[in-house]
Amino acid sequence: MTADLFEGVLDAGPARQEIAEGAILLRGFAGAFEHDLIPALRAVVEQAPFRHMHTPGGRQMSVAMTNCGNFGWVTDRTGYRYDAVDPETGRAWPAMPAVFLLLAQQAATRAGFAGFAPDACLINLYEPGSRMSLHQDRDERDFDQPIVSVSLGLPAVFLFGGLKRSDKPRRFRLQHGDVVVWGGPSRLFFHGVAPLTEGEHDSLGRQRINLTFRKAR
Ligand code: SIN
Ligand code: FE2
């Protein structure tokens, strides 16, 4: 009885689901930040507009991207890299808004990764039909730091596999406000997003936005 009560207290807050060892899905975790998050996002995108980057193989990505923070993830014919400068504008990426950092750090802590210090936030824009094929996030220097991934707008099916590309991914439906954190044993797990289906979200319209926080350097 006492144990049950304490368990209730420890579990207070949004639902927390372990989807793999070191990978935690926090349903609705970003909801409490939404009021400041969306205007901050709009301000970032005004300074560094979304663009469709090209893979090293020369294909244009169906997801449009931008970044904020000290470093931005970019891809072009020369490969993938983190860059302090936005190649489109020639300027530094917009600073990471305080509410972004707070959300990322609180989600990481809730998932068991206290002390997360992201210096990069990749912002992905999906429209119906956009998809992200299975990949590992491995352009960062320090794999001890987790990844925090925030979903906004239209729902999507998140694919979460294993250490090998051939590991069959499990499918998780991510909704507006859901946050996935993965690190430790699953830090290098393959993941991706199934083609977005048609829809209209109440506040964001016909799109899904994903914020991916990482410690790049
Ligand atoms: C990514 O892996 O870069 C994006 C994941 C997502 O959009 O949920
Ligand atoms: Fe990724």
mmCIF file of C-alpha atoms and ligand atoms in Angstrom:
data_model
loop_
_atom_site.group_PDB
_atom_site.id
_atom_site.type_symbol
_atom_site.label_atom_id
_atom_site.label_comp_id
_atom_site.label_asym_id
_atom_site.label_seq_id
_atom_site.Cartn_x
_atom_site.Cartn_y
_atom_site.Cartn_z
ATOM 1 C CA MET A 1 0.000 0.000 0.000
ATOM 2 C CA THR A 2 2.696 2.475 1.035
ATOM 3 C CA ALA A 3 4.855 1.310 -1.851
ATOM 4 C CA ASP A 4 1.950 1.885 -4.245
ATOM 5 C CA LEU A 5 1.434 5.373 -2.921
ATOM 6 C CA PHE A 6 5.090 6.246 -3.365
ATOM 7 C CA GLU A 7 5.115 4.781 -6.814
ATOM 8 C CA GLY A 8 2.232 7.081 -7.662
ATOM 9 C CA VAL A 9 4.222 10.071 -6.453
ATOM 10 C CA LEU A 10 7.380 9.101 -8.331
ATOM 11 C CA ASP A 11 5.388 8.551 -11.503
ATOM 12 C CA ALA A 12 3.584 11.871 -11.258
ATOM 13 C CA GLY A 13 3.683 13.871 -14.476
ATOM 14 C CA PRO A 14 3.214 12.847 -18.070
ATOM 15 C CA ALA A 15 3.276 9.174 -18.962
ATOM 16 C CA ARG A 16 6.739 7.689 -19.351
ATOM 17 C CA GLN A 17 7.185 4.625 -21.514
ATOM 18 C CA GLU A 18 10.472 2.787 -22.034
ATOM 19 C CA ILE A 19 10.476 1.758 -25.705
ATOM 20 C CA ALA A 20 13.978 0.224 -25.621
ATOM 21 C CA GLU A 21 16.798 0.174 -23.090
ATOM 22 C CA GLY A 22 17.733 3.851 -22.670
ATOM 23 C CA ALA A 23 14.901 5.076 -24.907
ATOM 24 C CA ILE A 24 11.965 6.802 -23.266
ATOM 25 C CA LEU A 25 8.738 8.117 -24.764
ATOM 26 C CA LEU A 26 7.258 10.997 -22.774
ATOM 27 C CA ARG A 27 3.682 11.473 -23.956
ATOM 28 C CA GLY A 28 2.600 15.116 -24.084
ATOM 29 C CA PHE A 29 5.696 16.343 -22.282
ATOM 30 C CA ALA A 30 6.050 19.453 -24.476
ATOM 31 C CA GLY A 31 2.457 20.545 -23.806
ATOM 32 C CA ALA A 32 3.425 22.599 -20.764
ATOM 33 C CA PHE A 33 5.962 24.544 -22.886
ATOM 34 C CA GLU A 34 3.728 25.168 -25.889
ATOM 35 C CA HIS A 35 2.734 28.735 -25.052
ATOM 36 C CA ASP A 36 6.345 29.967 -25.395
ATOM 37 C CA LEU A 37 7.615 27.259 -27.710
ATOM 38 C CA ILE A 38 5.575 28.069 -30.823
ATOM 39 C CA PRO A 39 6.364 31.835 -30.918
ATOM 40 C CA ALA A 40 10.056 31.037 -30.283
ATOM 41 C CA LEU A 41 9.974 28.560 -33.159
ATOM 42 C CA ARG A 42 8.427 31.154 -35.481
ATOM 43 C CA ALA A 43 11.150 33.665 -34.570
ATOM 44 C CA VAL A 44 13.905 31.140 -35.346
ATOM 45 C CA VAL A 45 12.371 30.264 -38.712
ATOM 46 C CA GLU A 46 12.136 33.951 -39.638
ATOM 47 C CA GLN A 47 15.903 34.294 -39.191
ATOM 48 C CA ALA A 48 16.852 30.941 -40.710
ATOM 49 C CA PRO A 49 14.142 29.792 -43.142
ATOM 50 C CA PHE A 50 13.365 26.139 -43.853
ATOM 51 C CA ARG A 51 15.134 24.693 -46.886
ATOM 52 C CA HIS A 52 15.316 21.315 -48.616
ATOM 53 C CA MET A 53 18.904 20.135 -48.306
ATOM 54 C CA HIS A 54 20.604 17.574 -50.549
ATOM 55 C CA THR A 55 22.089 14.256 -49.495
ATOM 56 C CA PRO A 56 25.748 13.571 -50.362
ATOM 57 C CA GLY A 57 24.327 11.375 -53.155
ATOM 58 C CA GLY A 58 22.628 14.447 -54.645
ATOM 59 C CA ARG A 59 19.001 13.707 -53.749
ATOM 60 C CA GLN A 60 16.811 16.457 -52.366
ATOM 61 C CA MET A 61 15.331 15.569 -48.961
ATOM 62 C CA SER A 62 11.533 15.539 -48.662
ATOM 63 C CA VAL A 63 11.847 17.040 -45.165
ATOM 64 C CA ALA A 64 12.698 20.762 -45.035
ATOM 65 C CA MET A 65 15.197 21.756 -42.347
ATOM 66 C CA THR A 66 16.687 24.592 -40.381
ATOM 67 C CA ASN A 67 18.622 24.850 -37.105
ATOM 68 C CA CYS A 68 19.214 26.921 -34.030
ATOM 69 C CA GLY A 69 21.942 26.816 -31.415
ATOM 70 C CA ASN A 70 25.719 27.099 -31.712
ATOM 71 C CA PHE A 71 25.850 24.419 -34.388
ATOM 72 C CA GLY A 72 23.494 23.348 -37.140
ATOM 73 C CA TRP A 73 23.341 19.986 -38.882
ATOM 74 C CA VAL A 74 23.692 20.337 -42.623
ATOM 75 C CA THR A 75 24.026 18.035 -45.591
ATOM 76 C CA ASP A 76 25.201 18.782 -49.114
ATOM 77 C CA ARG A 77 27.253 17.175 -51.893
ATOM 78 C CA THR A 78 30.333 17.179 -49.625
ATOM 79 C CA GLY A 79 28.663 15.161 -46.849
ATOM 80 C CA TYR A 80 27.011 15.628 -43.466
ATOM 81 C CA ARG A 81 28.440 18.004 -40.887
ATOM 82 C CA TYR A 82 27.750 20.406 -38.042
ATOM 83 C CA ASP A 83 28.391 23.995 -39.031
ATOM 84 C CA ALA A 84 28.353 27.171 -36.904
ATOM 85 C CA VAL A 85 27.254 29.114 -39.993
ATOM 86 C CA ASP A 86 24.026 28.769 -41.953
ATOM 87 C CA PRO A 87 25.215 28.183 -45.527
ATOM 88 C CA GLU A 88 22.057 29.848 -46.904
ATOM 89 C CA THR A 89 22.439 33.145 -45.051
ATOM 90 C CA GLY A 90 26.183 33.165 -44.296
ATOM 91 C CA ARG A 91 25.323 34.084 -40.703
ATOM 92 C CA ALA A 92 25.468 32.186 -37.420
ATOM 93 C CA TRP A 93 22.382 30.088 -36.719
ATOM 94 C CA PRO A 94 19.801 31.788 -34.453
ATOM 95 C CA ALA A 95 20.521 31.303 -30.760
ATOM 96 C CA MET A 96 18.697 28.451 -29.074
ATOM 97 C CA PRO A 97 15.645 30.015 -27.372
ATOM 98 C CA ALA A 98 15.579 29.607 -23.589
ATOM 99 C CA VAL A 99 12.307 27.651 -23.750
ATOM 100 C CA PHE A 100 13.861 25.152 -26.210
ATOM 101 C CA LEU A 101 16.773 24.511 -23.854
ATOM 102 C CA LEU A 102 14.539 24.210 -20.814
ATOM 103 C CA LEU A 103 12.256 21.706 -22.536
ATOM 104 C CA ALA A 104 15.189 19.611 -23.794
ATOM 105 C CA GLN A 105 16.905 19.539 -20.422
ATOM 106 C CA GLN A 106 13.767 18.731 -18.465
ATOM 107 C CA ALA A 107 12.815 15.939 -20.858
ATOM 108 C CA ALA A 108 16.337 14.483 -20.694
ATOM 109 C CA THR A 109 16.285 14.591 -16.902
ATOM 110 C CA ARG A 110 12.864 12.920 -16.795
ATOM 111 C CA ALA A 111 14.246 10.189 -19.050
ATOM 112 C CA GLY A 112 17.232 9.621 -16.769
ATOM 113 C CA PHE A 113 19.856 11.781 -18.530
ATOM 114 C CA ALA A 114 20.406 14.680 -16.116
ATOM 115 C CA GLY A 115 23.041 17.205 -17.241
ATOM 116 C CA PHE A 116 22.152 17.182 -20.952
ATOM 117 C CA ALA A 117 23.780 20.216 -22.570
ATOM 118 C CA PRO A 118 22.586 20.483 -26.192
ATOM 119 C CA ASP A 119 24.405 22.931 -28.467
ATOM 120 C CA ALA A 120 22.434 22.067 -31.598
ATOM 121 C CA CYS A 121 18.746 21.893 -32.459
ATOM 122 C CA LEU A 122 17.762 20.570 -35.872
ATOM 123 C CA ILE A 123 14.253 21.606 -36.892
ATOM 124 C CA ASN A 124 12.534 19.281 -39.370
ATOM 125 C CA LEU A 125 9.405 20.259 -41.290
ATOM 126 C CA TYR A 126 7.273 17.428 -42.715
ATOM 127 C CA GLU A 127 4.372 17.891 -45.083
ATOM 128 C CA PRO A 128 2.047 15.034 -46.065
ATOM 129 C CA GLY A 129 4.236 12.572 -47.993
ATOM 130 C CA SER A 130 7.521 13.668 -46.363
ATOM 131 C CA ARG A 131 9.499 10.884 -44.746
ATOM 132 C CA MET A 132 12.835 10.244 -43.075
ATOM 133 C CA SER A 133 14.522 6.983 -43.973
ATOM 134 C CA LEU A 134 16.199 4.822 -41.344
ATOM 135 C CA HIS A 135 19.482 6.325 -40.140
ATOM 136 C CA GLN A 136 21.719 6.654 -37.095
ATOM 137 C CA ASP A 137 22.565 10.025 -35.511
ATOM 138 C CA ARG A 138 26.346 9.694 -35.516
ATOM 139 C CA ASP A 139 27.795 13.051 -36.539
ATOM 140 C CA GLU A 140 28.184 14.119 -32.898
ATOM 141 C CA ARG A 141 31.434 13.863 -30.955
ATOM 142 C CA ASP A 142 30.098 12.520 -27.691
ATOM 143 C CA PHE A 143 27.710 9.575 -27.744
ATOM 144 C CA ASP A 144 27.355 9.734 -23.946
ATOM 145 C CA GLN A 145 24.874 12.572 -24.448
ATOM 146 C CA PRO A 146 21.340 11.534 -25.423
ATOM 147 C CA ILE A 147 19.074 12.795 -28.190
ATOM 148 C CA VAL A 148 15.866 14.624 -27.355
ATOM 149 C CA SER A 149 13.227 14.671 -30.081
ATOM 150 C CA VAL A 150 10.057 16.783 -29.812
ATOM 151 C CA SER A 151 7.016 16.266 -32.052
ATOM 152 C CA LEU A 152 4.638 19.106 -32.936
ATOM 153 C CA GLY A 153 1.682 19.347 -35.285
ATOM 154 C CA LEU A 154 0.375 16.412 -37.337
ATOM 155 C CA PRO A 155 0.909 12.903 -35.950
ATOM 156 C CA ALA A 156 3.582 10.667 -37.442
ATOM 157 C CA VAL A 157 4.730 7.075 -37.208
ATOM 158 C CA PHE A 158 8.204 6.952 -35.650
ATOM 159 C CA LEU A 159 10.288 3.911 -36.573
ATOM 160 C CA PHE A 160 12.700 2.751 -33.905
ATOM 161 C CA GLY A 161 14.997 -0.162 -34.737
ATOM 162 C CA GLY A 162 18.246 -1.381 -33.286
ATOM 163 C CA LEU A 163 21.996 -1.127 -33.779
ATOM 164 C CA LYS A 164 21.824 -2.798 -37.191
ATOM 165 C CA ARG A 165 20.054 -1.325 -40.176
ATOM 166 C CA SER A 166 18.450 -4.732 -40.709
ATOM 167 C CA ASP A 167 16.863 -4.784 -37.213
ATOM 168 C CA LYS A 168 13.128 -4.612 -37.760
ATOM 169 C CA PRO A 169 11.928 -1.239 -36.467
ATOM 170 C CA ARG A 170 9.017 -0.968 -34.083
ATOM 171 C CA ARG A 171 6.397 1.659 -34.872
ATOM 172 C CA PHE A 172 5.208 4.370 -32.478
ATOM 173 C CA ARG A 173 2.577 6.950 -33.281
ATOM 174 C CA LEU A 174 3.860 10.338 -32.117
ATOM 175 C CA GLN A 175 1.423 13.169 -31.499
ATOM 176 C CA HIS A 176 1.709 16.881 -30.899
ATOM 177 C CA GLY A 177 3.679 17.382 -27.679
ATOM 178 C CA ASP A 178 5.224 13.912 -27.470
ATOM 179 C CA VAL A 179 8.951 13.724 -26.698
ATOM 180 C CA VAL A 180 11.293 10.792 -27.302
ATOM 181 C CA VAL A 181 14.666 10.656 -25.561
ATOM 182 C CA TRP A 182 17.235 8.031 -26.468
ATOM 183 C CA GLY A 183 20.743 7.508 -25.153
ATOM 184 C CA GLY A 184 22.991 4.992 -23.443
ATOM 185 C CA PRO A 185 22.515 1.545 -25.023
ATOM 186 C CA SER A 186 20.137 2.898 -27.700
ATOM 187 C CA ARG A 187 22.047 6.104 -28.566
ATOM 188 C CA LEU A 188 23.043 4.728 -31.986
ATOM 189 C CA PHE A 189 19.812 2.876 -32.784
ATOM 190 C CA PHE A 190 18.482 3.251 -36.321
ATOM 191 C CA HIS A 191 15.339 5.364 -36.519
ATOM 192 C CA GLY A 192 13.176 7.146 -39.062
ATOM 193 C CA VAL A 193 9.716 8.486 -39.836
ATOM 194 C CA ALA A 194 7.101 6.857 -42.111
ATOM 195 C CA PRO A 195 5.560 9.038 -44.844
ATOM 196 C CA LEU A 196 3.333 11.628 -43.192
ATOM 197 C CA THR A 197 -0.338 11.129 -43.910
ATOM 198 C CA GLU A 198 -2.665 13.928 -44.947
ATOM 199 C CA GLY A 199 -4.243 15.964 -42.177
ATOM 200 C CA GLU A 200 -4.775 19.356 -40.608
ATOM 201 C CA HIS A 201 -3.540 20.157 -37.114
ATOM 202 C CA ASP A 202 -5.495 22.663 -34.994
ATOM 203 C CA SER A 203 -2.619 25.054 -34.358
ATOM 204 C CA LEU A 204 0.073 24.097 -36.897
ATOM 205 C CA GLY A 205 -2.001 23.227 -39.936
ATOM 206 C CA ARG A 206 -0.922 20.772 -42.611
ATOM 207 C CA GLN A 207 2.504 19.967 -41.226
ATOM 208 C CA ARG A 208 4.562 18.222 -38.594
ATOM 209 C CA ILE A 209 7.551 19.879 -36.969
ATOM 210 C CA ASN A 210 10.214 17.942 -35.129
ATOM 211 C CA LEU A 211 12.890 19.461 -32.918
ATOM 212 C CA THR A 212 15.959 17.269 -32.464
ATOM 213 C CA PHE A 213 18.318 18.393 -29.702
ATOM 214 C CA ARG A 214 21.865 17.101 -29.625
ATOM 215 C CA LYS A 215 25.251 17.859 -28.181
ATOM 216 C CA ALA A 216 27.300 18.167 -31.357
ATOM 217 C CA ARG A 217 30.707 19.225 -30.017
HETATM 218 C C1 SIN B 1 15.342 12.694 -37.159
HETATM 219 O O1 SIN B 1 15.694 11.578 -36.826
HETATM 220 O O2 SIN B 1 16.143 13.549 -37.558
HETATM 221 C C2 SIN B 1 13.891 13.100 -37.126
HETATM 222 C C3 SIN B 1 13.012 12.272 -36.254
HETATM 223 C C4 SIN B 1 11.604 12.795 -36.256
HETATM 224 O O3 SIN B 1 11.248 13.620 -37.110
HETATM 225 O O4 SIN B 1 10.809 12.387 -35.395
HETATM 226 FE FE FE2 B 2 17.789 11.168 -36.471
#
